[in-house]
PDB file of C-alpha atoms in Angstrom:
ATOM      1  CA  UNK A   1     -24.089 -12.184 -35.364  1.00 47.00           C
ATOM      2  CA  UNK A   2     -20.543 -13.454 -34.657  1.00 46.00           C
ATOM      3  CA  UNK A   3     -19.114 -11.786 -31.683  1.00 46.00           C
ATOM      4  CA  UNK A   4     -15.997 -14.404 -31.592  1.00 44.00           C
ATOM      5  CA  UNK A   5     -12.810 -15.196 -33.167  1.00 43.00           C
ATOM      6  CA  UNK A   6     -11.834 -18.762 -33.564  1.00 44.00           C
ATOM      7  CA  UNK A   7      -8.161 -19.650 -32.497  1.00 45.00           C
ATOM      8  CA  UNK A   8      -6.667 -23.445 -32.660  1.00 47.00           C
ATOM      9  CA  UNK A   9     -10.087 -24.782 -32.597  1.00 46.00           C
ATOM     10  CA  UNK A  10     -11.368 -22.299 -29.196  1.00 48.00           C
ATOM     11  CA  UNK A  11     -13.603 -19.554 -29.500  1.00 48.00           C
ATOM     12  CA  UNK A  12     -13.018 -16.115 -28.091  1.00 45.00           C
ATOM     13  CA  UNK A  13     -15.949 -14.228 -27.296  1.00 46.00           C
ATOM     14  CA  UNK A  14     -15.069 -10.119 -28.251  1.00 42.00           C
ATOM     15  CA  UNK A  15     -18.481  -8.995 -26.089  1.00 42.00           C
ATOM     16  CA  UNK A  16     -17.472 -11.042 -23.290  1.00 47.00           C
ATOM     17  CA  UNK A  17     -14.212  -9.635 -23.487  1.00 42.00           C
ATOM     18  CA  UNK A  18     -15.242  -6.305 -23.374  1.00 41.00           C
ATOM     19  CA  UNK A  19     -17.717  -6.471 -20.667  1.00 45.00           C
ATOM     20  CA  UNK A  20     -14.745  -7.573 -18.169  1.00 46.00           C
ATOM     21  CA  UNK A  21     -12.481  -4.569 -19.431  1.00 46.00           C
ATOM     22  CA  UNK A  22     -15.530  -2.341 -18.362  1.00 43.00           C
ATOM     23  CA  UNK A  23     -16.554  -3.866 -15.253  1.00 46.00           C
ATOM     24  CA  UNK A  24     -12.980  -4.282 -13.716  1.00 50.00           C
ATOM     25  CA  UNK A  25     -12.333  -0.769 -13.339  1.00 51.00           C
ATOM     26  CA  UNK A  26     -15.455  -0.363 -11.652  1.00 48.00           C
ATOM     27  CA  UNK A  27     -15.116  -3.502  -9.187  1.00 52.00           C
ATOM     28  CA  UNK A  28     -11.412  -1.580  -8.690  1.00 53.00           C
ATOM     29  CA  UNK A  29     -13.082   1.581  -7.679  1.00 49.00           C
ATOM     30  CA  UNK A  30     -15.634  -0.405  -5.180  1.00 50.00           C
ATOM     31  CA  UNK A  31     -12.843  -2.147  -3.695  1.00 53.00           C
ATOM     32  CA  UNK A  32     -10.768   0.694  -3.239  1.00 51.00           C
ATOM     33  CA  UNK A  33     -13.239   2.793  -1.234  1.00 50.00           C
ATOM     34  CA  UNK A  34     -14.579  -0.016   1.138  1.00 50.00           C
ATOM     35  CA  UNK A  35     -17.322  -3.006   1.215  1.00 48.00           C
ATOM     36  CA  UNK A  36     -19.592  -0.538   2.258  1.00 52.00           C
ATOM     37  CA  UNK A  37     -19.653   1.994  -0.296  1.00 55.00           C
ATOM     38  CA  UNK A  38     -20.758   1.853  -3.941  1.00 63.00           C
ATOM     39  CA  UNK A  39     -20.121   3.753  -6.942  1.00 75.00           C
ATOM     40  CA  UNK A  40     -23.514   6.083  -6.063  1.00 78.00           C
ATOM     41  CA  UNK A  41     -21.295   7.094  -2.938  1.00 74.00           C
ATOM     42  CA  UNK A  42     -18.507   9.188  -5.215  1.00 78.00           C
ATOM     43  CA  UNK A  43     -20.524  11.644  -5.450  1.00 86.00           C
ATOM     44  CA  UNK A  44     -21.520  12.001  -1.720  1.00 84.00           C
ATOM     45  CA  UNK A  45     -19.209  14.102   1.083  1.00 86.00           C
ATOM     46  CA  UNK A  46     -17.527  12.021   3.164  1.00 84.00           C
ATOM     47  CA  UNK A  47     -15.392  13.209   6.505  1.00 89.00           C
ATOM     48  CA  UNK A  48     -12.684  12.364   5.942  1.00 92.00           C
ATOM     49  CA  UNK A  49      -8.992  13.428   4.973  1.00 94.00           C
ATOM     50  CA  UNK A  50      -6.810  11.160   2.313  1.00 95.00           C
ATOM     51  CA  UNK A  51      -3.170  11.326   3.542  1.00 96.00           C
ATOM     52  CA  UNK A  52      -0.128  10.019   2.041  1.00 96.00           C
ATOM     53  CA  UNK A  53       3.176   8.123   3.781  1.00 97.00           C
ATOM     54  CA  UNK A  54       6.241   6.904   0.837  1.00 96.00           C
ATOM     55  CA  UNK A  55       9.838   6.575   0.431  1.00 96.00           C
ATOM     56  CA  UNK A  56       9.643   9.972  -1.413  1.00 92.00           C
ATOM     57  CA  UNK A  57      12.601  12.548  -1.143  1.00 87.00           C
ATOM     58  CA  UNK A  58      11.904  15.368   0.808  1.00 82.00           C
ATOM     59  CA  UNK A  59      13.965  17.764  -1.339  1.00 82.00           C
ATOM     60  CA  UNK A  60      11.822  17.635  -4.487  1.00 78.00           C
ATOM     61  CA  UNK A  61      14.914  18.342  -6.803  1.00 79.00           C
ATOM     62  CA  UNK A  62      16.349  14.821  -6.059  1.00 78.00           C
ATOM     63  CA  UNK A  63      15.689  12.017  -7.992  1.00 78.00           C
ATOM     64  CA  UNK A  64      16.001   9.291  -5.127  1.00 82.00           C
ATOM     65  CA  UNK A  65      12.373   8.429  -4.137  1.00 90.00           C
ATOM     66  CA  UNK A  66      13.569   5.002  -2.431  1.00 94.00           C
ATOM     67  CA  UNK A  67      14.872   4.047   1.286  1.00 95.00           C
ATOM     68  CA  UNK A  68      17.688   1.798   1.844  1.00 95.00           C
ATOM     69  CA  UNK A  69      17.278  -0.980   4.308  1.00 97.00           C
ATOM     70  CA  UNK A  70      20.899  -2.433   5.259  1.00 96.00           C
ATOM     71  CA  UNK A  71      20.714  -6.650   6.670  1.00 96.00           C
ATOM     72  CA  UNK A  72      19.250  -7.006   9.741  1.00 96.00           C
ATOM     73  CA  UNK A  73      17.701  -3.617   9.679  1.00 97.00           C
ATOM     74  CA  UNK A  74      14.231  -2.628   9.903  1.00 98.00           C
ATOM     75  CA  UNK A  75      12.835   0.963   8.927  1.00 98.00           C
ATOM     76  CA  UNK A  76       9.321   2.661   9.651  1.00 98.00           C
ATOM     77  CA  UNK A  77       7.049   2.608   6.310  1.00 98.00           C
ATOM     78  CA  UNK A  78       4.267   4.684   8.184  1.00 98.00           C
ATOM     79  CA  UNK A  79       3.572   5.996  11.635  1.00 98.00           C
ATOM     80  CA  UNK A  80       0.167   7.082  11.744  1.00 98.00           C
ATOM     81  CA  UNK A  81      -2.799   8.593  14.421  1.00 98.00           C
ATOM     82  CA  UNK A  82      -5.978   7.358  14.276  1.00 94.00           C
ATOM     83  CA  UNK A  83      -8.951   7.582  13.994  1.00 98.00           C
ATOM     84  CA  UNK A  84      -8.275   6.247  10.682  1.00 98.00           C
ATOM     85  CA  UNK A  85      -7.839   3.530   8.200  1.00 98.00           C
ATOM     86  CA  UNK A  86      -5.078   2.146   5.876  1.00 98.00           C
ATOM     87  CA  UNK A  87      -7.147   1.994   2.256  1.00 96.00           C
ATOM     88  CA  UNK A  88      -3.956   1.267  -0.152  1.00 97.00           C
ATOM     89  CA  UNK A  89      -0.303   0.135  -0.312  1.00 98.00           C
ATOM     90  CA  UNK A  90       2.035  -0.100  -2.779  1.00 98.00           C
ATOM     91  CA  UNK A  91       5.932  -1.066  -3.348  1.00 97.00           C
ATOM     92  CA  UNK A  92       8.645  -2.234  -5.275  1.00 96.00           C
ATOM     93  CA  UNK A  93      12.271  -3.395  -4.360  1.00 96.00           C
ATOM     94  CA  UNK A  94      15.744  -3.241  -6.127  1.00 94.00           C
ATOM     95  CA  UNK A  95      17.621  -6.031  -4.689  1.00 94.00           C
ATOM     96  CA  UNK A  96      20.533  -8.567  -5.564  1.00 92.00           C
ATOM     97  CA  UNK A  97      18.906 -11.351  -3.391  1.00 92.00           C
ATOM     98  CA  UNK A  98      16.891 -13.242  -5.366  1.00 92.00           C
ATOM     99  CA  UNK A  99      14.556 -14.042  -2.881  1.00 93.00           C
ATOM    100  CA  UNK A 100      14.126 -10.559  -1.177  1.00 95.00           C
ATOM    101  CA  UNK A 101      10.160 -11.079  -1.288  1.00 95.00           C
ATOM    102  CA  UNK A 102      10.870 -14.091   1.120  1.00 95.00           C
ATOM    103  CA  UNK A 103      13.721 -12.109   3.293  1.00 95.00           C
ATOM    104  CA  UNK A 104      12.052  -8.798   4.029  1.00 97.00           C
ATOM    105  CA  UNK A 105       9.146  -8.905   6.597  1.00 98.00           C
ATOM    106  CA  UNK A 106       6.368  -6.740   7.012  1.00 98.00           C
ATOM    107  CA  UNK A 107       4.638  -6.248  10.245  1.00 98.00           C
ATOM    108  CA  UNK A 108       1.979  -3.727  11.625  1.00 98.00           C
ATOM    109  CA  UNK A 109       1.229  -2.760  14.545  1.00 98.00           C
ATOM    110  CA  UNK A 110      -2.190  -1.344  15.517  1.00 98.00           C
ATOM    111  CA  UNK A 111      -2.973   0.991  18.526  1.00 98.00           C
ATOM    112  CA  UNK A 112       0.328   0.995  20.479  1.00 96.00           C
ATOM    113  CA  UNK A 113       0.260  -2.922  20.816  1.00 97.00           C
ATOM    114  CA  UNK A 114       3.891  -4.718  21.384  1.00 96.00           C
ATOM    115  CA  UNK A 115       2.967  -7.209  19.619  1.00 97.00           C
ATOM    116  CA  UNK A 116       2.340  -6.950  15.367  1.00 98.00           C
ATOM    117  CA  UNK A 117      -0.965  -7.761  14.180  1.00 98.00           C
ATOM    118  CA  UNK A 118       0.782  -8.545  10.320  1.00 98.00           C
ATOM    119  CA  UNK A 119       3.648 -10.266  10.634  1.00 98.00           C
ATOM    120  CA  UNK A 120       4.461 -11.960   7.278  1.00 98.00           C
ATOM    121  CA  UNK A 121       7.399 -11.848   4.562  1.00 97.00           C
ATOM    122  CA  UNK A 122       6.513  -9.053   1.811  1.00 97.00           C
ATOM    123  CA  UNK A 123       5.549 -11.440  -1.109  1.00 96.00           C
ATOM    124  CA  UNK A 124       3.375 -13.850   0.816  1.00 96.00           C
ATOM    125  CA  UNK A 125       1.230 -10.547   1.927  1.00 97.00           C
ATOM    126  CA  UNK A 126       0.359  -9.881  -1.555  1.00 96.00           C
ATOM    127  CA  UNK A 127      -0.330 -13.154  -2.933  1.00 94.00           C
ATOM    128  CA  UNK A 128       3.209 -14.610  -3.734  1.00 94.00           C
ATOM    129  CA  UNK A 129       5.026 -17.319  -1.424  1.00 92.00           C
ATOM    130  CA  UNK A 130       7.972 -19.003  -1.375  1.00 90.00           C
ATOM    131  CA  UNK A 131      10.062 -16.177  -2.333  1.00 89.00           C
ATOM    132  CA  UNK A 132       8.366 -16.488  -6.059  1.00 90.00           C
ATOM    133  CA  UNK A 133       8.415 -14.121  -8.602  1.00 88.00           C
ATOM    134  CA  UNK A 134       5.255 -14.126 -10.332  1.00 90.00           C
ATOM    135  CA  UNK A 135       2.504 -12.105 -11.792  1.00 93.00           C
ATOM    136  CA  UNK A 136      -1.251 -12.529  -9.394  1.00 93.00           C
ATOM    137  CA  UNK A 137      -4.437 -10.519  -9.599  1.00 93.00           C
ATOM    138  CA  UNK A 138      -7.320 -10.774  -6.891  1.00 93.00           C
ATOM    139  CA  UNK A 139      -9.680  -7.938  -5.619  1.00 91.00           C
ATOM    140  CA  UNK A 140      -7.579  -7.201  -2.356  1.00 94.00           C
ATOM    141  CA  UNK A 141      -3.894  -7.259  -3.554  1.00 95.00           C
ATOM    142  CA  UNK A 142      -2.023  -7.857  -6.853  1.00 95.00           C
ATOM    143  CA  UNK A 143       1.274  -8.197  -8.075  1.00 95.00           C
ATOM    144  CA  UNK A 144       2.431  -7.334 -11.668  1.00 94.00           C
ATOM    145  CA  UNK A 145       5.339  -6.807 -13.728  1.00 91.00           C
ATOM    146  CA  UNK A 146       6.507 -10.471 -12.835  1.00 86.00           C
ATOM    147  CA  UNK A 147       6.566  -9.494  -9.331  1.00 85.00           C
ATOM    148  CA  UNK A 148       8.203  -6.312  -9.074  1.00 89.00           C
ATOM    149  CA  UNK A 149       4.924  -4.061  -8.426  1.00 95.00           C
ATOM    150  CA  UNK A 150       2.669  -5.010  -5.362  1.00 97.00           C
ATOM    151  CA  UNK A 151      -0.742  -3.187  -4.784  1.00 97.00           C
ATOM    152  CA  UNK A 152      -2.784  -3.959  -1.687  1.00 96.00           C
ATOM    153  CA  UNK A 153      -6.300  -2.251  -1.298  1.00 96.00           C
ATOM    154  CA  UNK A 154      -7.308  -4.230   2.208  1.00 96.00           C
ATOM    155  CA  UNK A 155      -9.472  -1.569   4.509  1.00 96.00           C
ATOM    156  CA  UNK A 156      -7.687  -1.462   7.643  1.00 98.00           C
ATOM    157  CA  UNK A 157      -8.822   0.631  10.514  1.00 98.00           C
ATOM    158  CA  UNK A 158      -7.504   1.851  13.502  1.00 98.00           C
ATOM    159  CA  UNK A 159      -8.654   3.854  17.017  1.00 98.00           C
ATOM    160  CA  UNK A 160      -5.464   5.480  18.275  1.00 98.00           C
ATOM    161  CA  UNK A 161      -2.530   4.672  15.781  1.00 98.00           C
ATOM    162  CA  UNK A 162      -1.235   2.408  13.427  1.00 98.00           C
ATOM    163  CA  UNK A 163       2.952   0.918  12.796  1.00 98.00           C
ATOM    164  CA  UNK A 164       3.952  -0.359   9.749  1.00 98.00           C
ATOM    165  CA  UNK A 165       7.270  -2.087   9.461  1.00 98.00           C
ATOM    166  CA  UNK A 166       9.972  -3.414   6.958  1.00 98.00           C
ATOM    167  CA  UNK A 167      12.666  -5.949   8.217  1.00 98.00           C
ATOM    168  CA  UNK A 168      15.656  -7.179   5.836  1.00 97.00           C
ATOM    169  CA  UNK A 169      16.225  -9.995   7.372  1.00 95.00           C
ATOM    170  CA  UNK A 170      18.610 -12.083   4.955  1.00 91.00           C
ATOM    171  CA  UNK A 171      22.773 -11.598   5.255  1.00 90.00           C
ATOM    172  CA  UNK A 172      24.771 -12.027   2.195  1.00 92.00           C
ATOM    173  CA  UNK A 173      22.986 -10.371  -0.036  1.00 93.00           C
ATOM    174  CA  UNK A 174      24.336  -6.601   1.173  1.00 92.00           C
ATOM    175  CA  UNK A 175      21.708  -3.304   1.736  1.00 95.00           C
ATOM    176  CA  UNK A 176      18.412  -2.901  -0.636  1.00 95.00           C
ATOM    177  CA  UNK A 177      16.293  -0.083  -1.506  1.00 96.00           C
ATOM    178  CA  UNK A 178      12.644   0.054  -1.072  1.00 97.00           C
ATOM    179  CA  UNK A 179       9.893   2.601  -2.717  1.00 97.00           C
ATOM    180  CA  UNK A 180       6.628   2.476  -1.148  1.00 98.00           C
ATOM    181  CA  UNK A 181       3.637   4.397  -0.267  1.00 96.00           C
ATOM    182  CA  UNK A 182       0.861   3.736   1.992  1.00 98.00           C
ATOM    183  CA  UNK A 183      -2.589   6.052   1.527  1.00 98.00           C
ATOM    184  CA  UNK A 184      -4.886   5.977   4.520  1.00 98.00           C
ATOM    185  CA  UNK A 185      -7.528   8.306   5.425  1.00 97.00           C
ATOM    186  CA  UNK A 186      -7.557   9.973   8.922  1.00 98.00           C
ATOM    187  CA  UNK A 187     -11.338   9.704   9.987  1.00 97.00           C
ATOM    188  CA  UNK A 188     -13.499  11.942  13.077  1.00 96.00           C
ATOM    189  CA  UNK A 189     -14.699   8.085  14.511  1.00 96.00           C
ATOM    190  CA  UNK A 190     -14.898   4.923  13.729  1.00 96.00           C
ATOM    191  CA  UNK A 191     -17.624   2.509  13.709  1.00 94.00           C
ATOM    192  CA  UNK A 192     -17.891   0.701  17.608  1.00 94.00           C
ATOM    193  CA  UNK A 193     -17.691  -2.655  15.409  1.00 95.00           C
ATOM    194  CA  UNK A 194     -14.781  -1.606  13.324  1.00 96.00           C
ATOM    195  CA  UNK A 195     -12.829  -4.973  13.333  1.00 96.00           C
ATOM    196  CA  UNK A 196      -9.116  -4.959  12.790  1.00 97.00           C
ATOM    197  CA  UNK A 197      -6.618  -6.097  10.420  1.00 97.00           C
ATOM    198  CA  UNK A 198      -4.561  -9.824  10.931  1.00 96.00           C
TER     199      UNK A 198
END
């Protein structure tokens, strides 16, 4: 039986095809909920309680779900107490500098340090240098929409709290707005081995 289609001389395989668009998803799911859970762990309890931290409006009748960042100005993406871990992030940024990804630096800080643990410019933390703007897929983080959506599912716990920060650190270009969200879960413990994020 012929599962393929033939196209300037290449063959495309149809059951291949759909055996990625099935297992995807799934890997997606794995990911999302740690390296040391699989899918038979949905259905068990966990402790745990998924929070939420974004650039939405308080007053739920506006419209404006994003936070300006002026040059040279950083603002607080999440503040959070720990026990916990940081299990997804995800932004996008309206911008007239072309190479905002480049200009606006993200940094987090975990358990009260001075110091960040992530200190990085936006797009190179999810795949993209160079100020680029380009479409990339991987397990832990993924950009799409020719680089105007980022996703990041990296686990990343913490003991007492966890700091992440936005810079905009490029002049010229005049104030930007972000929208964001970070999910994390706030846990009873963690793990004595529980290594952290840099």
């Amino acid at each position: 039986m012929n599962h393929g289609i033939c196209a300037r001389g290449q063959r495309f395989n149809l059951f291949r095809f759909f055996q990625a668009a099935t297992v995807l998803p799934a890997l997606a799911v794995v990911l999302a909920y740690g390296s040391e859970s699989t899918l038979p762990d949905l259905t068990r309890a966990r402790d745990a309680q998924t929070r939420r931290e974004s650039s939405s409006n308080p007053d739920l009748k506006s419209n404006g779900d994003s936070r300006v960042i002026k040059e040279g100005e950083t603002i607080v993406l999440a503040e959070l107490t720990g026990p916990g871990a940081i299990t997804h992030i995800w932004n996008t940024v309206a911008s007239l500098d072309p190479f905002y990804s480049r200009s606006l630096v993200l940094r987090i800080y975990w358990d009260g340090m001075e110091k960040p643990s992530v200190e990085v410019p936006l797009g190179d933390f999810f795949g993209v240098g160079h100020g680029a703007v380009a479409n990339f897929h991987s397990l832990p983080v993924s950009v799409s929409s020719y680089g105007r959506s980022r996703t990041c599912w990296w686990r990343m716990p913490f003991r007492k709290s966890a700091k992440v920060t936005l810079t905009n650190e490029r002049h010229g270009f005049g104030e930007l707005e972000v929208y964001y969200y970070v999910d994390w879960e706030k846990l009873p413990s963690l793990p004595d081995d529980s290594l952290y994020f840099h």
